[in-house]
Amino acid sequence: MLMAGVTEEQAARYTEDLRRACAAKEVCGEDVSTFVTISIGLAGCRGEIDLSKVMRTADQALYAAKHRGRNRVAKADVLTDSIAA
C-alpha cells in the first residue's frame, strides 16, 4: 500500500488500525472458520524518493515483523535503513 500526503504518525495509526481490524474479523468458509492476522512493513520517506528503495525497505520491515512473531507492524526509516518494532 502506498500512502501519500500523510504524516508518519498517521501512516502508523492507519496500518495499526488495519492490523487490528483484520485480527478482529472471523473468516468463514464451507466447514471452517478462522481469524486472520497480518504483518505490515512500514517505510516512510521525505523529499526526493527512490520508490524501489522505499519498497525494498518496507519489505525488509515486513520480514522483520514476521520474524518478531507476526501480527504486528514494523517500522523502517528509509533515511537510515534501520528497522524498529
PDB file with one MODEL, atoms N, CA, C and O in Angstrom:
MODEL        1
ATOM      1  N   MET A   1       0.858  -1.155   0.000  1.00  0.00           N
ATOM      2  CA  MET A   1       0.000   0.000   0.000  1.00  0.00           C
ATOM      3  C   MET A   1       0.905   1.219   0.000  1.00  0.00           C
ATOM      4  O   MET A   1       1.908   1.253   0.713  1.00  0.00           O
ATOM      5  N   LEU A   2       0.562   2.201  -0.782  1.00  0.00           N
ATOM      6  CA  LEU A   2       1.299   3.454  -0.839  1.00  0.00           C
ATOM      7  C   LEU A   2       0.400   4.561  -0.315  1.00  0.00           C
ATOM      8  O   LEU A   2      -0.712   4.749  -0.807  1.00  0.00           O
ATOM      9  N   MET A   3       0.879   5.291   0.678  1.00  0.00           N
ATOM     10  CA  MET A   3       0.112   6.407   1.244  1.00  0.00           C
ATOM     11  C   MET A   3       0.887   7.692   0.994  1.00  0.00           C
ATOM     12  O   MET A   3       2.038   7.821   1.410  1.00  0.00           O
ATOM     13  N   ALA A   4       0.263   8.627   0.327  1.00  0.00           N
ATOM     14  CA  ALA A   4       0.892   9.924   0.068  1.00  0.00           C
ATOM     15  C   ALA A   4       0.128  11.001   0.825  1.00  0.00           C
ATOM     16  O   ALA A   4      -1.088  10.915   0.999  1.00  0.00           O
ATOM     17  N   GLY A   5       0.856  12.008   1.268  1.00  0.00           N
ATOM     18  CA  GLY A   5       0.207  13.124   1.938  1.00  0.00           C
ATOM     19  C   GLY A   5      -0.230  12.849   3.358  1.00  0.00           C
ATOM     20  O   GLY A   5      -1.117  13.527   3.876  1.00  0.00           O
ATOM     21  N   VAL A   6       0.383  11.859   4.001  1.00  0.00           N
ATOM     22  CA  VAL A   6       0.070  11.575   5.397  1.00  0.00           C
ATOM     23  C   VAL A   6       1.349  11.699   6.213  1.00  0.00           C
ATOM     24  O   VAL A   6       2.448  11.516   5.689  1.00  0.00           O
ATOM     25  N   THR A   7       1.205  12.007   7.476  1.00  0.00           N
ATOM     26  CA  THR A   7       2.364  12.072   8.354  1.00  0.00           C
ATOM     27  C   THR A   7       2.782  10.650   8.741  1.00  0.00           C
ATOM     28  O   THR A   7       2.036   9.691   8.543  1.00  0.00           O
ATOM     29  N   GLU A   8       3.977  10.541   9.291  1.00  0.00           N
ATOM     30  CA  GLU A   8       4.429   9.230   9.760  1.00  0.00           C
ATOM     31  C   GLU A   8       3.490   8.687  10.834  1.00  0.00           C
ATOM     32  O   GLU A   8       3.214   7.488  10.882  1.00  0.00           O
ATOM     33  N   GLU A   9       3.004   9.579  11.693  1.00  0.00           N
ATOM     34  CA  GLU A   9       2.085   9.171  12.757  1.00  0.00           C
ATOM     35  C   GLU A   9       0.765   8.664  12.177  1.00  0.00           C
ATOM     36  O   GLU A   9       0.223   7.662  12.644  1.00  0.00           O
ATOM     37  N   GLN A  10       0.250   9.357  11.160  1.00  0.00           N
ATOM     38  CA  GLN A  10      -0.993   8.909  10.532  1.00  0.00           C
ATOM     39  C   GLN A  10      -0.804   7.554   9.860  1.00  0.00           C
ATOM     40  O   GLN A  10      -1.656   6.676   9.989  1.00  0.00           O
ATOM     41  N   ALA A  11       0.294   7.379   9.151  1.00  0.00           N
ATOM     42  CA  ALA A  11       0.557   6.105   8.482  1.00  0.00           C
ATOM     43  C   ALA A  11       0.665   4.979   9.502  1.00  0.00           C
ATOM     44  O   ALA A  11       0.132   3.890   9.285  1.00  0.00           O
ATOM     45  N   ALA A  12       1.349   5.234  10.609  1.00  0.00           N
ATOM     46  CA  ALA A  12       1.473   4.216  11.652  1.00  0.00           C
ATOM     47  C   ALA A  12       0.107   3.879  12.238  1.00  0.00           C
ATOM     48  O   ALA A  12      -0.195   2.710  12.482  1.00  0.00           O
ATOM     49  N   ARG A  13      -0.713   4.890  12.464  1.00  0.00           N
ATOM     50  CA  ARG A  13      -2.053   4.665  13.020  1.00  0.00           C
ATOM     51  C   ARG A  13      -2.925   3.893  12.023  1.00  0.00           C
ATOM     52  O   ARG A  13      -3.627   2.961  12.415  1.00  0.00           O
ATOM     53  N   TYR A  14      -2.890   4.268  10.740  1.00  0.00           N
ATOM     54  CA  TYR A  14      -3.692   3.568   9.728  1.00  0.00           C
ATOM     55  C   TYR A  14      -3.300   2.100   9.633  1.00  0.00           C
ATOM     56  O   TYR A  14      -4.164   1.226   9.578  1.00  0.00           O
ATOM     57  N   THR A  15      -1.983   1.826   9.614  1.00  0.00           N
ATOM     58  CA  THR A  15      -1.563   0.431   9.478  1.00  0.00           C
ATOM     59  C   THR A  15      -1.901  -0.381  10.721  1.00  0.00           C
ATOM     60  O   THR A  15      -2.278  -1.548  10.617  1.00  0.00           O
ATOM     61  N   GLU A  16      -1.769   0.228  11.895  1.00  0.00           N
ATOM     62  CA  GLU A  16      -2.126  -0.472  13.127  1.00  0.00           C
ATOM     63  C   GLU A  16      -3.634  -0.732  13.183  1.00  0.00           C
ATOM     64  O   GLU A  16      -4.065  -1.804  13.607  1.00  0.00           O
ATOM     65  N   ASP A  17      -4.431   0.245  12.758  1.00  0.00           N
ATOM     66  CA  ASP A  17      -5.887   0.053  12.699  1.00  0.00           C
ATOM     67  C   ASP A  17      -6.246  -1.081  11.743  1.00  0.00           C
ATOM     68  O   ASP A  17      -7.118  -1.896  12.045  1.00  0.00           O
ATOM     69  N   LEU A  18      -5.581  -1.134  10.596  1.00  0.00           N
ATOM     70  CA  LEU A  18      -5.824  -2.201   9.622  1.00  0.00           C
ATOM     71  C   LEU A  18      -5.459  -3.558  10.212  1.00  0.00           C
ATOM     72  O   LEU A  18      -6.204  -4.525  10.056  1.00  0.00           O
ATOM     73  N   ARG A  19      -4.319  -3.634  10.887  1.00  0.00           N
ATOM     74  CA  ARG A  19      -3.888  -4.892  11.503  1.00  0.00           C
ATOM     75  C   ARG A  19      -4.908  -5.368  12.533  1.00  0.00           C
ATOM     76  O   ARG A  19      -5.276  -6.542  12.557  1.00  0.00           O
ATOM     77  N   ARG A  20      -5.356  -4.457  13.374  1.00  0.00           N
ATOM     78  CA  ARG A  20      -6.347  -4.817  14.401  1.00  0.00           C
ATOM     79  C   ARG A  20      -7.682  -5.239  13.777  1.00  0.00           C
ATOM     80  O   ARG A  20      -8.303  -6.202  14.226  1.00  0.00           O
ATOM     81  N   ALA A  21      -8.114  -4.525  12.754  1.00  0.00           N
ATOM     82  CA  ALA A  21      -9.390  -4.856  12.102  1.00  0.00           C
ATOM     83  C   ALA A  21      -9.348  -6.247  11.488  1.00  0.00           C
ATOM     84  O   ALA A  21     -10.316  -7.002  11.583  1.00  0.00           O
ATOM     85  N   CYS A  22      -8.238  -6.584  10.864  1.00  0.00           N
ATOM     86  CA  CYS A  22      -8.115  -7.927  10.274  1.00  0.00           C
ATOM     87  C   CYS A  22      -8.154  -9.004  11.350  1.00  0.00           C
ATOM     88  O   CYS A  22      -8.806 -10.033  11.171  1.00  0.00           O
ATOM     89  N   ALA A  23      -7.473  -8.782  12.453  1.00  0.00           N
ATOM     90  CA  ALA A  23      -7.421  -9.783  13.526  1.00  0.00           C
ATOM     91  C   ALA A  23      -8.764  -9.948  14.227  1.00  0.00           C
ATOM     92  O   ALA A  23      -9.024 -10.988  14.832  1.00  0.00           O
ATOM     93  N   ALA A  24      -9.615  -8.930  14.150  1.00  0.00           N
ATOM     94  CA  ALA A  24     -10.901  -8.978  14.850  1.00  0.00           C
ATOM     95  C   ALA A  24     -12.006  -9.647  14.037  1.00  0.00           C
ATOM     96  O   ALA A  24     -13.061  -9.975  14.581  1.00  0.00           O
ATOM     97  N   LYS A  25     -11.778  -9.849  12.754  1.00  0.00           N
ATOM     98  CA  LYS A  25     -12.813 -10.419  11.887  1.00  0.00           C
ATOM     99  C   LYS A  25     -12.604 -11.910  11.683  1.00  0.00           C
ATOM    100  O   LYS A  25     -11.516 -12.356  11.320  1.00  0.00           O
ATOM    101  N   GLU A  26     -13.645 -12.657  11.918  1.00  0.00           N
ATOM    102  CA  GLU A  26     -13.609 -14.093  11.665  1.00  0.00           C
ATOM    103  C   GLU A  26     -13.918 -14.329  10.193  1.00  0.00           C
ATOM    104  O   GLU A  26     -14.877 -13.778   9.653  1.00  0.00           O
ATOM    105  N   VAL A  27     -13.093 -15.156   9.551  1.00  0.00           N
ATOM    106  CA  VAL A  27     -13.281 -15.503   8.148  1.00  0.00           C
ATOM    107  C   VAL A  27     -13.882 -16.898   8.104  1.00  0.00           C
ATOM    108  O   VAL A  27     -13.324 -17.842   8.664  1.00  0.00           O
ATOM    109  N   CYS A  28     -15.021 -17.022   7.439  1.00  0.00           N
ATOM    110  CA  CYS A  28     -15.734 -18.297   7.413  1.00  0.00           C
ATOM    111  C   CYS A  28     -15.758 -18.861   5.998  1.00  0.00           C
ATOM    112  O   CYS A  28     -15.979 -18.145   5.021  1.00  0.00           O
ATOM    113  N   GLY A  29     -15.524 -20.164   5.923  1.00  0.00           N
ATOM    114  CA  GLY A  29     -15.614 -20.883   4.657  1.00  0.00           C
ATOM    115  C   GLY A  29     -16.693 -21.942   4.773  1.00  0.00           C
ATOM    116  O   GLY A  29     -17.583 -21.845   5.617  1.00  0.00           O
ATOM    117  N   GLU A  30     -16.610 -22.950   3.925  1.00  0.00           N
ATOM    118  CA  GLU A  30     -17.623 -24.001   3.908  1.00  0.00           C
ATOM    119  C   GLU A  30     -17.757 -24.674   5.273  1.00  0.00           C
ATOM    120  O   GLU A  30     -18.815 -24.604   5.898  1.00  0.00           O
ATOM    121  N   ASP A  31     -16.709 -25.313   5.728  1.00  0.00           N
ATOM    122  CA  ASP A  31     -16.764 -26.027   7.005  1.00  0.00           C
ATOM    123  C   ASP A  31     -15.710 -25.542   7.995  1.00  0.00           C
ATOM    124  O   ASP A  31     -15.379 -26.250   8.946  1.00  0.00           O
ATOM    125  N   VAL A  32     -15.192 -24.364   7.780  1.00  0.00           N
ATOM    126  CA  VAL A  32     -14.106 -23.880   8.626  1.00  0.00           C
ATOM    127  C   VAL A  32     -14.252 -22.374   8.864  1.00  0.00           C
ATOM    128  O   VAL A  32     -14.745 -21.634   8.013  1.00  0.00           O
ATOM    129  N   SER A  33     -13.817 -21.961  10.019  1.00  0.00           N
ATOM    130  CA  SER A  33     -13.752 -20.527  10.289  1.00  0.00           C
ATOM    131  C   SER A  33     -12.463 -20.259  11.060  1.00  0.00           C
ATOM    132  O   SER A  33     -12.016 -21.093  11.848  1.00  0.00           O
ATOM    133  N   THR A  34     -11.881 -19.107  10.829  1.00  0.00           N
ATOM    134  CA  THR A  34     -10.623 -18.765  11.477  1.00  0.00           C
ATOM    135  C   THR A  34     -10.465 -17.257  11.531  1.00  0.00           C
ATOM    136  O   THR A  34     -11.176 -16.520  10.848  1.00  0.00           O
ATOM    137  N   PHE A  35      -9.548 -16.817  12.333  1.00  0.00           N
ATOM    138  CA  PHE A  35      -9.193 -15.406  12.373  1.00  0.00           C
ATOM    139  C   PHE A  35      -7.902 -15.228  11.579  1.00  0.00           C
ATOM    140  O   PHE A  35      -7.013 -16.077  11.632  1.00  0.00           O
ATOM    141  N   VAL A  36      -7.807 -14.143  10.857  1.00  0.00           N
ATOM    142  CA  VAL A  36      -6.662 -13.873  10.006  1.00  0.00           C
ATOM    143  C   VAL A  36      -5.848 -12.751  10.625  1.00  0.00           C
ATOM    144  O   VAL A  36      -6.399 -11.744  11.069  1.00  0.00           O
ATOM    145  N   THR A  37      -4.546 -12.927  10.651  1.00  0.00           N
ATOM    146  CA  THR A  37      -3.673 -11.856  11.110  1.00  0.00           C
ATOM    147  C   THR A  37      -2.779 -11.413   9.955  1.00  0.00           C
ATOM    148  O   THR A  37      -2.548 -12.160   9.004  1.00  0.00           O
ATOM    149  N   ILE A  38      -2.286 -10.189  10.060  1.00  0.00           N
ATOM    150  CA  ILE A  38      -1.384  -9.683   9.031  1.00  0.00           C
ATOM    151  C   ILE A  38      -0.177  -9.032   9.689  1.00  0.00           C
ATOM    152  O   ILE A  38      -0.243  -8.534  10.813  1.00  0.00           O
ATOM    153  N   SER A  39       0.909  -9.053   8.960  1.00  0.00           N
ATOM    154  CA  SER A  39       2.113  -8.323   9.344  1.00  0.00           C
ATOM    155  C   SER A  39       2.331  -7.253   8.294  1.00  0.00           C
ATOM    156  O   SER A  39       2.088  -7.473   7.108  1.00  0.00           O
ATOM    157  N   ILE A  40       2.791  -6.088   8.738  1.00  0.00           N
ATOM    158  CA  ILE A  40       2.971  -4.958   7.832  1.00  0.00           C
ATOM    159  C   ILE A  40       4.355  -4.374   8.039  1.00  0.00           C
ATOM    160  O   ILE A  40       4.790  -4.165   9.171  1.00  0.00           O
ATOM    161  N   GLY A  41       5.045  -4.113   6.933  1.00  0.00           N
ATOM    162  CA  GLY A  41       6.308  -3.388   6.956  1.00  0.00           C
ATOM    163  C   GLY A  41       6.035  -1.965   6.517  1.00  0.00           C
ATOM    164  O   GLY A  41       5.515  -1.736   5.425  1.00  0.00           O
ATOM    165  N   LEU A  42       6.382  -1.013   7.358  1.00  0.00           N
ATOM    166  CA  LEU A  42       6.072   0.388   7.112  1.00  0.00           C
ATOM    167  C   LEU A  42       7.367   1.155   6.880  1.00  0.00           C
ATOM    168  O   LEU A  42       8.264   1.140   7.723  1.00  0.00           O
ATOM    169  N   ALA A  43       7.460   1.825   5.738  1.00  0.00           N
ATOM    170  CA  ALA A  43       8.635   2.643   5.425  1.00  0.00           C
ATOM    171  C   ALA A  43       8.164   4.030   5.036  1.00  0.00           C
ATOM    172  O   ALA A  43       7.213   4.178   4.268  1.00  0.00           O
ATOM    173  N   GLY A  44       8.818   5.031   5.558  1.00  0.00           N
ATOM    174  CA  GLY A  44       8.466   6.409   5.242  1.00  0.00           C
ATOM    175  C   GLY A  44       9.623   7.116   4.564  1.00  0.00           C
ATOM    176  O   GLY A  44      10.772   6.686   4.665  1.00  0.00           O
ATOM    177  N   CYS A  45       9.318   8.187   3.883  1.00  0.00           N
ATOM    178  CA  CYS A  45      10.370   8.965   3.241  1.00  0.00           C
ATOM    179  C   CYS A  45       9.933  10.418   3.134  1.00  0.00           C
ATOM    180  O   CYS A  45       8.745  10.735   3.190  1.00  0.00           O
ATOM    181  N   ARG A  46      10.915  11.286   2.978  1.00  0.00           N
ATOM    182  CA  ARG A  46      10.654  12.704   2.822  1.00  0.00           C
ATOM    183  C   ARG A  46      11.455  13.214   1.633  1.00  0.00           C
ATOM    184  O   ARG A  46      12.516  12.680   1.309  1.00  0.00           O
ATOM    185  N   GLY A  47      10.937  14.250   0.990  1.00  0.00           N
ATOM    186  CA  GLY A  47      11.675  14.865  -0.112  1.00  0.00           C
ATOM    187  C   GLY A  47      11.751  13.964  -1.327  1.00  0.00           C
ATOM    188  O   GLY A  47      10.791  13.269  -1.660  1.00  0.00           O
ATOM    189  N   GLU A  48      12.896  13.978  -1.986  1.00  0.00           N
ATOM    190  CA  GLU A  48      13.116  13.136  -3.166  1.00  0.00           C
ATOM    191  C   GLU A  48      13.002  11.680  -2.762  1.00  0.00           C
ATOM    192  O   GLU A  48      13.535  11.274  -1.730  1.00  0.00           O
ATOM    193  N   ILE A  49      12.306  10.891  -3.574  1.00  0.00           N
ATOM    194  CA  ILE A  49      12.149   9.480  -3.217  1.00  0.00           C
ATOM    195  C   ILE A  49      12.671   8.571  -4.306  1.00  0.00           C
ATOM    196  O   ILE A  49      12.585   8.878  -5.495  1.00  0.00           O
ATOM    197  N   ASP A  50      13.201   7.473  -3.887  1.00  0.00           N
ATOM    198  CA  ASP A  50      13.571   6.373  -4.761  1.00  0.00           C
ATOM    199  C   ASP A  50      12.588   5.258  -4.405  1.00  0.00           C
ATOM    200  O   ASP A  50      12.795   4.526  -3.437  1.00  0.00           O
ATOM    201  N   LEU A  51      11.522   5.134  -5.190  1.00  0.00           N
ATOM    202  CA  LEU A  51      10.443   4.208  -4.854  1.00  0.00           C
ATOM    203  C   LEU A  51      10.945   2.784  -4.668  1.00  0.00           C
ATOM    204  O   LEU A  51      10.464   2.077  -3.783  1.00  0.00           O
ATOM    205  N   SER A  52      11.896   2.348  -5.477  1.00  0.00           N
ATOM    206  CA  SER A  52      12.392   0.976  -5.323  1.00  0.00           C
ATOM    207  C   SER A  52      13.080   0.799  -3.969  1.00  0.00           C
ATOM    208  O   SER A  52      12.962  -0.264  -3.359  1.00  0.00           O
ATOM    209  N   LYS A  53      13.796   1.819  -3.486  1.00  0.00           N
ATOM    210  CA  LYS A  53      14.437   1.725  -2.167  1.00  0.00           C
ATOM    211  C   LYS A  53      13.384   1.705  -1.068  1.00  0.00           C
ATOM    212  O   LYS A  53      13.509   0.948  -0.105  1.00  0.00           O
ATOM    213  N   VAL A  54      12.354   2.523  -1.201  1.00  0.00           N
ATOM    214  CA  VAL A  54      11.283   2.544  -0.203  1.00  0.00           C
ATOM    215  C   VAL A  54      10.611   1.176  -0.140  1.00  0.00           C
ATOM    216  O   VAL A  54      10.364   0.659   0.949  1.00  0.00           O
ATOM    217  N   MET A  55      10.315   0.588  -1.289  1.00  0.00           N
ATOM    218  CA  MET A  55       9.655  -0.720  -1.325  1.00  0.00           C
ATOM    219  C   MET A  55      10.559  -1.813  -0.739  1.00  0.00           C
ATOM    220  O   MET A  55      10.085  -2.675   0.000  1.00  0.00           O
ATOM    221  N   ARG A  56      11.853  -1.780  -1.065  1.00  0.00           N
ATOM    222  CA  ARG A  56      12.787  -2.768  -0.504  1.00  0.00           C
ATOM    223  C   ARG A  56      12.839  -2.648   1.020  1.00  0.00           C
ATOM    224  O   ARG A  56      12.833  -3.652   1.732  1.00  0.00           O
ATOM    225  N   THR A  57      12.891  -1.413   1.506  1.00  0.00           N
ATOM    226  CA  THR A  57      12.977  -1.198   2.940  1.00  0.00           C
ATOM    227  C   THR A  57      11.689  -1.629   3.635  1.00  0.00           C
ATOM    228  O   THR A  57      11.739  -2.222   4.713  1.00  0.00           O
ATOM    229  N   ALA A  58      10.539  -1.338   3.031  1.00  0.00           N
ATOM    230  CA  ALA A  58       9.263  -1.788   3.592  1.00  0.00           C
ATOM    231  C   ALA A  58       9.205  -3.312   3.614  1.00  0.00           C
ATOM    232  O   ALA A  58       8.695  -3.901   4.567  1.00  0.00           O
ATOM    233  N   ASP A  59       9.723  -3.946   2.577  1.00  0.00           N
ATOM    234  CA  ASP A  59       9.746  -5.410   2.517  1.00  0.00           C
ATOM    235  C   ASP A  59      10.639  -5.976   3.616  1.00  0.00           C
ATOM    236  O   ASP A  59      10.290  -6.981   4.236  1.00  0.00           O
ATOM    237  N   GLN A  60      11.785  -5.346   3.865  1.00  0.00           N
ATOM    238  CA  GLN A  60      12.658  -5.787   4.955  1.00  0.00           C
ATOM    239  C   GLN A  60      11.946  -5.641   6.297  1.00  0.00           C
ATOM    240  O   GLN A  60      12.056  -6.509   7.163  1.00  0.00           O
ATOM    241  N   ALA A  61      11.220  -4.543   6.465  1.00  0.00           N
ATOM    242  CA  ALA A  61      10.466  -4.336   7.706  1.00  0.00           C
ATOM    243  C   ALA A  61       9.368  -5.391   7.851  1.00  0.00           C
ATOM    244  O   ALA A  61       9.106  -5.868   8.956  1.00  0.00           O
ATOM    245  N   LEU A  62       8.727  -5.756   6.740  1.00  0.00           N
ATOM    246  CA  LEU A  62       7.702  -6.802   6.774  1.00  0.00           C
ATOM    247  C   LEU A  62       8.287  -8.111   7.285  1.00  0.00           C
ATOM    248  O   LEU A  62       7.699  -8.753   8.155  1.00  0.00           O
ATOM    249  N   TYR A  63       9.440  -8.514   6.754  1.00  0.00           N
ATOM    250  CA  TYR A  63      10.046  -9.761   7.199  1.00  0.00           C
ATOM    251  C   TYR A  63      10.521  -9.665   8.644  1.00  0.00           C
ATOM    252  O   TYR A  63      10.511 -10.664   9.363  1.00  0.00           O
ATOM    253  N   ALA A  64      10.939  -8.477   9.076  1.00  0.00           N
ATOM    254  CA  ALA A  64      11.290  -8.286  10.488  1.00  0.00           C
ATOM    255  C   ALA A  64      10.059  -8.482  11.363  1.00  0.00           C
ATOM    256  O   ALA A  64      10.143  -9.098  12.426  1.00  0.00           O
ATOM    257  N   ALA A  65       8.909  -7.960  10.920  1.00  0.00           N
ATOM    258  CA  ALA A  65       7.664  -8.138  11.678  1.00  0.00           C
ATOM    259  C   ALA A  65       7.315  -9.612  11.793  1.00  0.00           C
ATOM    260  O   ALA A  65       6.935 -10.077  12.867  1.00  0.00           O
ATOM    261  N   LYS A  66       7.438 -10.339  10.713  1.00  0.00           N
ATOM    262  CA  LYS A  66       7.137 -11.773  10.744  1.00  0.00           C
ATOM    263  C   LYS A  66       8.111 -12.512  11.658  1.00  0.00           C
ATOM    264  O   LYS A  66       7.716 -13.406  12.407  1.00  0.00           O
ATOM    265  N   HIS A  67       9.366 -12.136  11.592  1.00  0.00           N
ATOM    266  CA  HIS A  67      10.386 -12.786  12.412  1.00  0.00           C
ATOM    267  C   HIS A  67      10.153 -12.521  13.901  1.00  0.00           C
ATOM    268  O   HIS A  67      10.477 -13.361  14.740  1.00  0.00           O
ATOM    269  N   ARG A  68       9.598 -11.369  14.224  1.00  0.00           N
ATOM    270  CA  ARG A  68       9.375 -10.992  15.619  1.00  0.00           C
ATOM    271  C   ARG A  68       8.065 -11.543  16.179  1.00  0.00           C
ATOM    272  O   ARG A  68       7.687 -11.204  17.301  1.00  0.00           O
ATOM    273  N   GLY A  69       7.373 -12.377  15.423  1.00  0.00           N
ATOM    274  CA  GLY A  69       6.197 -13.030  15.969  1.00  0.00           C
ATOM    275  C   GLY A  69       4.925 -12.819  15.179  1.00  0.00           C
ATOM    276  O   GLY A  69       3.859 -13.272  15.598  1.00  0.00           O
ATOM    277  N   ARG A  70       5.008 -12.160  14.075  1.00  0.00           N
ATOM    278  CA  ARG A  70       3.855 -11.934  13.195  1.00  0.00           C
ATOM    279  C   ARG A  70       2.777 -11.091  13.856  1.00  0.00           C
ATOM    280  O   ARG A  70       2.876 -10.734  15.031  1.00  0.00           O
ATOM    281  N   ASN A  71       1.748 -10.779  13.079  1.00  0.00           N
ATOM    282  CA  ASN A  71       0.619  -9.977  13.540  1.00  0.00           C
ATOM    283  C   ASN A  71       1.094  -8.679  14.206  1.00  0.00           C
ATOM    284  O   ASN A  71       0.710  -8.357  15.331  1.00  0.00           O
ATOM    285  N   ARG A  72       1.936  -7.952  13.479  1.00  0.00           N
ATOM    286  CA  ARG A  72       2.459  -6.693  14.001  1.00  0.00           C
ATOM    287  C   ARG A  72       2.883  -5.778  12.861  1.00  0.00           C
ATOM    288  O   ARG A  72       3.002  -6.200  11.711  1.00  0.00           O
ATOM    289  N   VAL A  73       3.107  -4.529  13.204  1.00  0.00           N
ATOM    290  CA  VAL A  73       3.621  -3.544  12.268  1.00  0.00           C
ATOM    291  C   VAL A  73       5.060  -3.252  12.655  1.00  0.00           C
ATOM    292  O   VAL A  73       5.335  -2.921  13.808  1.00  0.00           O
ATOM    293  N   ALA A  74       5.983  -3.369  11.704  1.00  0.00           N
ATOM    294  CA  ALA A  74       7.371  -2.996  11.935  1.00  0.00           C
ATOM    295  C   ALA A  74       7.656  -1.770  11.084  1.00  0.00           C
ATOM    296  O   ALA A  74       7.342  -1.742   9.895  1.00  0.00           O
ATOM    297  N   LYS A  75       8.249  -0.766  11.695  1.00  0.00           N
ATOM    298  CA  LYS A  75       8.537   0.495  11.007  1.00  0.00           C
ATOM    299  C   LYS A  75      10.000   0.540  10.596  1.00  0.00           C
ATOM    300  O   LYS A  75      10.880   0.118  11.347  1.00  0.00           O
ATOM    301  N   ALA A  76      10.248   1.050   9.411  1.00  0.00           N
ATOM    302  CA  ALA A  76      11.614   1.234   8.924  1.00  0.00           C
ATOM    303  C   ALA A  76      11.800   2.693   8.543  1.00  0.00           C
ATOM    304  O   ALA A  76      10.868   3.342   8.069  1.00  0.00           O
ATOM    305  N   ASP A  77      12.989   3.198   8.748  1.00  0.00           N
ATOM    306  CA  ASP A  77      13.319   4.558   8.338  1.00  0.00           C
ATOM    307  C   ASP A  77      14.186   4.463   7.091  1.00  0.00           C
ATOM    308  O   ASP A  77      15.332   4.019   7.161  1.00  0.00           O
ATOM    309  N   VAL A  78      13.647   4.877   5.957  1.00  0.00           N
ATOM    310  CA  VAL A  78      14.360   4.770   4.688  1.00  0.00           C
ATOM    311  C   VAL A  78      15.653   5.583   4.732  1.00  0.00           C
ATOM    312  O   VAL A  78      16.639   5.214   4.094  1.00  0.00           O
ATOM    313  N   LEU A  79      15.653   6.669   5.471  1.00  0.00           N
ATOM    314  CA  LEU A  79      16.832   7.525   5.504  1.00  0.00           C
ATOM    315  C   LEU A  79      18.002   6.860   6.202  1.00  0.00           C
ATOM    316  O   LEU A  79      19.153   7.125   5.854  1.00  0.00           O
ATOM    317  N   THR A  80      17.741   6.009   7.174  1.00  0.00           N
ATOM    318  CA  THR A  80      18.824   5.363   7.907  1.00  0.00           C
ATOM    319  C   THR A  80      18.834   3.849   7.702  1.00  0.00           C
ATOM    320  O   THR A  80      19.734   3.160   8.184  1.00  0.00           O
ATOM    321  N   ASP A  81      17.845   3.340   6.994  1.00  0.00           N
ATOM    322  CA  ASP A  81      17.713   1.894   6.763  1.00  0.00           C
ATOM    323  C   ASP A  81      17.662   1.090   8.050  1.00  0.00           C
ATOM    324  O   ASP A  81      18.089  -0.064   8.076  1.00  0.00           O
ATOM    325  N   SER A  82      17.145   1.684   9.119  1.00  0.00           N
ATOM    326  CA  SER A  82      17.004   0.941  10.360  1.00  0.00           C
ATOM    327  C   SER A  82      15.569   0.476  10.515  1.00  0.00           C
ATOM    328  O   SER A  82      14.641   1.118  10.024  1.00  0.00           O
ATOM    329  N   ILE A  83      15.393  -0.634  11.193  1.00  0.00           N
ATOM    330  CA  ILE A  83      14.058  -1.207  11.378  1.00  0.00           C
ATOM    331  C   ILE A  83      13.763  -1.307  12.864  1.00  0.00           C
ATOM    332  O   ILE A  83      14.560  -1.846  13.632  1.00  0.00           O
ATOM    333  N   ALA A  84      12.605  -0.780  13.265  1.00  0.00           N
ATOM    334  CA  ALA A  84      12.200  -0.810  14.673  1.00  0.00           C
ATOM    335  C   ALA A  84      10.896  -1.558  14.809  1.00  0.00           C
ATOM    336  O   ALA A  84      10.084  -1.582  13.884  1.00  0.00           O
ATOM    337  N   ALA A  85      10.695  -2.168  15.960  1.00  0.00           N
ATOM    338  CA  ALA A  85       9.446  -2.899  16.224  1.00  0.00           C
ATOM    339  C   ALA A  85       8.339  -1.918  16.525  1.00  0.00           C
ATOM    340  O   ALA A  85       7.205  -2.326  16.775  1.00  0.00           O
TER     341      ALA A  85
ENDMDL
END
